[in-house]
Short mmCIF file of C-alpha atoms in Angstrom, two decimals:
data_model
loop_
_atom_site.label_atom_id
_atom_site.label_comp_id
_atom_site.label_asym_id
_atom_site.label_seq_id
_atom_site.Cartn_x
_atom_site.Cartn_y
_atom_site.Cartn_z
CA ASN C 29 104.15 -85.07 138.90
CA ILE C 30 104.46 -81.35 136.53
CA LYS C 31 108.60 -81.68 137.99
CA ASN C 32 108.69 -84.58 135.51
CA GLN C 33 108.26 -83.18 131.97
CA LYS C 34 111.45 -83.56 130.82
CA TRP C 35 112.16 -79.17 130.67
CA GLY C 36 115.92 -79.90 130.46
CA SER C 37 118.43 -77.69 132.41
CA SER C 38 117.88 -74.89 132.00
CA VAL C 39 113.96 -73.22 132.34
CA ALA C 40 113.22 -68.64 131.17
CA PHE C 41 110.55 -67.72 132.84
CA PHE C 42 109.29 -64.75 131.06
CA ASP C 43 106.66 -62.32 132.85
CA MET C 44 103.97 -61.23 129.85
CA ASP C 45 102.35 -57.21 130.09
CA GLY C 46 105.32 -54.67 129.36
CA THR C 47 108.05 -57.63 129.53
CA LEU C 48 107.37 -59.60 126.25
CA THR C 49 104.53 -57.50 124.62
CA PRO C 50 102.81 -54.27 124.92
CA HIS C 51 100.41 -53.70 128.14
CA ARG C 52 97.75 -55.79 126.96
CA LYS C 53 98.83 -56.40 123.28
CA LYS C 54 100.03 -58.71 120.87
CA ILE C 55 103.77 -60.25 121.05
CA THR C 56 106.02 -59.29 117.75
CA SER C 57 107.68 -60.77 115.51
CA TYR C 58 111.11 -59.40 116.84
CA VAL C 59 110.67 -60.77 120.35
CA CYS C 60 108.85 -64.28 118.69
CA LYS C 61 112.24 -64.88 116.77
CA GLU C 62 114.51 -64.25 119.79
CA LEU C 63 112.46 -66.74 121.89
CA GLU C 64 112.52 -69.32 119.17
CA LYS C 65 116.93 -69.36 119.20
CA LEU C 66 116.57 -69.52 122.96
CA SER C 67 114.22 -72.11 123.12
CA GLU C 68 116.59 -74.40 121.71
CA HIS C 69 118.98 -74.21 124.51
CA ALA C 70 116.26 -73.51 127.58
CA HIS C 71 112.45 -74.73 127.72
CA ILE C 72 110.59 -71.20 128.19
CA ALA C 73 107.64 -70.36 130.32
CA ILE C 74 105.71 -67.16 130.65
CA VAL C 75 103.89 -66.20 133.91
CA THR C 76 101.68 -63.72 134.58
CA GLY C 77 99.20 -62.77 137.16
CA SER C 78 96.67 -62.44 133.33
CA PRO C 79 94.20 -65.05 132.56
CA ILE C 80 95.12 -68.16 129.54
CA GLY C 81 92.62 -65.90 127.71
CA TYR C 82 94.57 -62.92 128.14
CA LEU C 83 98.08 -65.17 127.24
CA LEU C 84 96.46 -67.16 124.47
CA GLU C 85 95.24 -63.88 122.41
CA GLN C 86 98.58 -61.61 123.19
CA CYS C 87 101.58 -64.64 122.57
CA ASP C 88 98.98 -67.17 120.05
CA ALA C 89 101.96 -65.96 117.52
CA LEU C 90 104.59 -68.05 119.35
CA TRP C 91 103.18 -71.23 119.08
CA ALA C 92 101.11 -70.68 115.99
CA ASN C 93 102.63 -69.26 113.08
CA PRO C 94 104.71 -71.84 110.27
CA GLY C 95 108.34 -72.16 111.54
CA GLY C 96 107.44 -70.31 114.58
CA LEU C 97 107.69 -72.23 118.24
CA ASP C 98 107.88 -76.36 119.14
CA ALA C 99 105.09 -75.63 121.09
CA THR C 100 106.44 -78.26 123.48
CA ARG C 101 109.17 -76.13 124.25
CA LEU C 102 106.70 -74.32 126.60
CA THR C 103 104.89 -73.86 129.47
CA LEU C 104 102.66 -70.86 129.58
CA MET C 105 101.42 -69.96 133.75
CA PRO C 106 98.72 -67.26 133.80
CA CYS C 107 97.88 -65.96 137.07
CA ASN C 108 101.43 -66.35 139.03
CA GLY C 109 102.21 -69.95 137.74
CA THR C 110 99.40 -70.95 140.17
CA GLN C 111 97.29 -72.77 136.77
CA VAL C 112 99.90 -74.26 133.97
CA TYR C 113 99.21 -75.14 130.75
CA SER C 114 100.86 -77.64 128.83
CA TRP C 115 100.70 -78.11 125.01
CA THR C 116 98.70 -81.78 124.13
CA GLY C 117 99.83 -80.73 120.16
CA ALA C 118 96.17 -80.50 119.90
CA GLY C 119 95.81 -77.69 122.03
CA TRP C 120 96.18 -76.14 125.33
CA GLU C 121 95.82 -78.12 128.44
CA CYS C 122 95.38 -77.13 132.13
CA VAL C 123 97.33 -79.64 133.91
CA HIS C 124 98.12 -77.65 137.64
CA ASP C 125 95.22 -75.20 138.90
CA LYS C 126 94.71 -73.26 142.69
CA ASN C 127 91.54 -71.68 144.76
CA ILE C 128 91.58 -68.72 146.33
CA LYS C 129 88.39 -69.01 147.60
CA GLU C 130 89.05 -72.87 148.83
CA GLU C 131 92.69 -71.34 150.12
CA ILE C 132 91.70 -68.65 152.64
CA GLY C 133 87.93 -69.40 152.56
CA HIS C 134 84.21 -68.40 151.16
CA GLU C 135 83.68 -65.52 153.60
CA ASN C 136 87.24 -64.29 153.53
CA TYR C 137 87.13 -64.06 150.00
CA ARG C 138 83.56 -62.46 149.94
CA SER C 139 85.38 -59.72 152.76
CA ILE C 140 88.00 -58.90 150.24
CA VAL C 141 85.04 -58.54 147.87
CA VAL C 142 83.45 -56.67 149.36
CA ASP C 143 85.89 -53.90 150.95
CA ALA C 144 87.79 -53.36 147.26
CA LEU C 145 84.24 -52.33 145.89
CA GLY C 146 83.79 -49.99 148.87
CA LEU C 147 87.24 -48.32 147.55
CA GLN C 148 86.40 -48.96 144.02
CA GLU C 149 83.28 -46.55 144.53
CA SER C 150 85.34 -43.73 147.04
CA ILE C 151 87.89 -43.65 144.39
CA LEU C 152 85.60 -43.14 141.77
CA ARG C 153 83.74 -39.97 143.48
CA GLU C 154 87.29 -38.33 145.06
CA ARG C 155 88.61 -38.23 141.86
CA PRO C 156 85.60 -37.66 138.75
CA GLU C 157 88.12 -37.24 136.84
CA LEU C 158 89.80 -41.34 136.24
CA PRO C 159 88.70 -43.23 133.05
CA ILE C 160 86.15 -45.89 133.85
CA THR C 161 84.39 -48.52 131.78
CA GLY C 162 83.63 -51.76 134.65
CA ASN C 163 84.48 -54.98 135.11
CA PHE C 164 86.27 -53.59 137.93
CA LEU C 165 87.23 -56.85 140.35
CA SER C 166 88.15 -60.46 137.87
CA TYR C 167 87.23 -62.98 139.81
CA ARG C 168 90.11 -65.95 138.04
CA GLY C 169 89.96 -68.76 140.09
CA SER C 170 93.56 -68.70 141.86
CA LEU C 171 93.75 -64.72 142.56
CA LEU C 172 91.35 -61.94 141.99
CA ASN C 173 92.45 -58.92 140.10
CA TRP C 174 91.22 -55.31 140.85
CA CYS C 175 91.81 -52.68 137.84
CA MET C 176 89.99 -48.92 139.15
CA ILE C 177 89.49 -48.11 135.44
CA GLY C 178 88.12 -51.51 134.76
CA ARG C 179 89.12 -54.76 133.00
CA ASP C 180 87.50 -53.54 129.24
CA ALA C 181 89.00 -49.33 128.72
CA SER C 182 90.84 -48.89 126.09
CA HIS C 183 94.90 -48.13 125.29
CA GLU C 184 93.83 -44.38 125.87
CA ASP C 185 92.32 -44.44 129.49
CA ARG C 186 95.14 -47.18 130.10
CA ALA C 187 97.43 -44.63 129.26
CA SER C 188 95.54 -42.01 131.15
CA PHE C 189 95.19 -43.93 134.07
CA VAL C 190 99.32 -44.17 134.17
CA GLU C 191 100.07 -40.80 134.11
CA LEU C 192 97.41 -40.49 136.74
CA ASP C 193 98.88 -42.85 138.88
CA GLU C 194 102.37 -42.08 138.72
CA LYS C 195 101.15 -38.37 139.87
CA TYR C 196 98.61 -39.05 142.70
CA LYS C 197 99.59 -42.97 143.68
CA ILE C 198 96.10 -44.54 143.65
CA ARG C 199 97.30 -47.92 143.19
CA GLU C 200 99.57 -47.91 146.19
CA ASN C 201 97.41 -45.83 148.28
CA LEU C 202 94.52 -48.00 147.40
CA ARG C 203 96.60 -51.41 148.47
CA SER C 204 97.78 -49.45 151.88
CA LEU C 205 94.06 -48.79 152.52
CA LEU C 206 92.83 -52.48 151.42
CA LYS C 207 95.69 -53.67 153.48
CA GLN C 208 94.73 -51.76 156.60
CA LYS C 209 90.86 -53.34 156.30
CA LEU C 210 92.15 -57.07 155.97
CA ASN C 211 93.90 -56.55 158.71
CA ASP C 212 91.46 -55.26 160.25
CA ALA C 213 88.91 -58.32 160.18
CA GLY C 214 92.41 -60.29 161.00
CA ILE C 215 91.98 -61.40 157.23
CA LYS C 216 96.28 -61.33 156.50
CA ASN C 217 97.12 -64.58 154.35
CA VAL C 218 96.61 -62.48 151.50
CA THR C 219 99.21 -60.03 149.55
CA LEU C 220 98.31 -57.00 147.43
CA ALA C 221 100.52 -56.70 144.65
CA LEU C 222 100.68 -53.91 142.51
CA GLY C 223 99.67 -56.00 138.57
CA GLY C 224 100.60 -55.19 135.24
CA SER C 225 100.70 -50.85 135.52
CA THR C 226 96.61 -50.63 136.26
CA SER C 227 95.54 -53.25 138.45
CA ILE C 228 96.10 -54.41 141.83
CA ASP C 229 96.40 -58.57 142.29
CA ILE C 230 95.52 -60.06 145.13
CA TYR C 231 96.37 -63.92 146.43
CA PRO C 232 97.28 -65.95 149.35
CA SER C 233 100.56 -65.64 150.81
CA GLY C 234 102.97 -68.18 148.64
CA TRP C 235 101.43 -67.46 145.56
CA SER C 236 103.05 -64.59 143.72
CA LYS C 237 105.35 -65.31 140.39
CA ILE C 238 107.89 -67.52 143.39
CA TYR C 239 105.13 -70.19 142.99
CA ALA C 240 105.67 -70.95 139.63
CA LEU C 241 109.40 -71.89 140.79
CA LYS C 242 107.62 -74.92 142.19
CA HIS C 243 106.90 -76.59 139.07
CA CYS C 244 110.75 -77.12 138.05
CA SER C 245 113.44 -79.06 139.74
CA PHE C 246 115.97 -77.17 142.42
CA GLU C 247 118.35 -78.22 140.65
CA THR C 248 117.20 -76.65 136.77
CA LYS C 249 119.26 -73.50 135.85
CA LYS C 250 116.79 -70.45 136.57
CA TRP C 251 115.62 -67.50 134.62
CA PHE C 252 113.58 -64.50 134.88
CA VAL C 253 113.02 -61.21 133.27
CA GLY C 254 110.36 -58.87 133.89
CA ASP C 255 109.78 -54.86 133.83
CA LYS C 256 107.68 -54.75 137.90
CA CYS C 257 110.98 -55.86 140.13
CA ASP C 258 110.74 -53.31 142.35
CA GLY C 259 108.84 -52.28 145.58
CA ASN C 260 105.29 -54.39 145.47
CA GLY C 261 105.64 -54.92 141.99
CA ASN C 262 104.00 -58.31 140.74
CA ASP C 263 107.49 -59.48 139.44
CA SER C 264 109.34 -58.52 142.74
CA ALA C 265 108.93 -61.82 144.81
CA ILE C 266 110.83 -63.90 141.80
CA TYR C 267 112.95 -61.32 141.03
CA ARG C 268 114.54 -61.13 144.37
CA VAL C 269 114.56 -64.57 145.29
CA LEU C 270 116.44 -65.41 141.18
CA ALA C 271 118.44 -61.92 142.01
CA THR C 272 122.79 -62.86 141.47
CA ASP C 273 123.70 -59.84 143.06
CA GLY C 274 121.94 -58.67 146.93
CA ILE C 275 121.23 -60.58 150.13
CA GLU C 276 117.74 -61.84 149.24
CA CYS C 277 118.84 -64.52 146.28
CA VAL C 278 117.45 -67.65 147.51
CA ILE C 279 118.03 -70.51 144.86
CA PRO C 280 121.82 -71.08 143.76
CA GLY C 281 122.41 -71.39 140.60
CA GLY C 282 119.27 -68.16 139.72
CA SER C 283 119.65 -65.16 137.60
CA SER C 284 117.48 -62.09 136.72
CA TYR C 285 116.77 -59.65 134.09
CA LYS C 286 114.63 -55.73 135.18
CA THR C 287 113.46 -54.58 131.58
CA VAL C 288 111.40 -51.38 130.46
CA GLY C 289 109.91 -53.23 127.05
CA PRO C 290 109.93 -55.89 124.60
CA THR C 291 112.94 -53.66 122.55
CA GLN C 292 115.44 -54.38 125.66
CA THR C 293 113.52 -57.31 126.59
CA ILE C 294 114.99 -58.62 122.85
CA GLY C 295 118.73 -57.69 123.91
CA ILE C 296 118.25 -59.60 127.52
CA ILE C 297 117.12 -63.01 125.42
CA GLN C 298 119.58 -62.17 123.23
CA GLU C 299 122.26 -62.25 127.09
CA ILE C 300 120.51 -65.52 127.75
CA THR C 301 121.41 -67.32 124.91
CA LYS C 302 124.26 -66.67 125.09
CA ARG C 303 125.01 -67.57 128.69
CA ILE C 304 123.82 -70.82 128.28
CA GLN C 305 125.37 -71.42 125.32
CA GLU C 306 128.45 -70.45 127.04
CA MET C 307 127.79 -72.91 130.20
CA LYS C 308 128.15 -75.81 127.78
#
């Protein structure tokens, strides 16, 4: 049972892209240094909508470098925590895994793919200025990621899309259209959340990043830091339930922070470290 792992009295959950790392880029030594300090007082969990391959590629400097963070003080939670990886001493082992097809049914999953591809074709015809590569749908076991410009897009392509998305609300509009199609088909147990800066994450209801909280005990002090905490962002659900202000706080003892990027996150990590030390 994952909950029986000795994580101590505090667990700090961090989003990856836009929080610990620039989008699709590697974690910096400055962030690694502060996480290492925090790990002396709390267990670290990285919970991301990305698959395990991206997480290992972007964050391996956190535990791979000499004198880095003790990997036993770290848990990797790709796909919103519906997959969990623990360090064995020889590498990362998957200790928990869920599957979207089994949860919602293969026919419903097929309908989602067909509808998303139909909308993908429409947006490409509607906006010829949209940069595209390919690999628009990425099946990640427990969720489906829909990236309108393709998962293989360059950083320049991503920056171009972000600008277009901010101007025309491309993802918000596509999210609404797909949601309506799923409702018309009677598929109502699925959540559509804006993932990172270029995609939409599609997963069974209840499989947002709140799912990650299932892996530690109720009594554990929980912290969360993310950048997509507003609206339909994929950090918004866990941010709200751990917020210390407002009526949506449903988990006593929780605490959450919004960040605009790794530089601000460094200061937040330092604040969490200080607060935990003061609690002792």
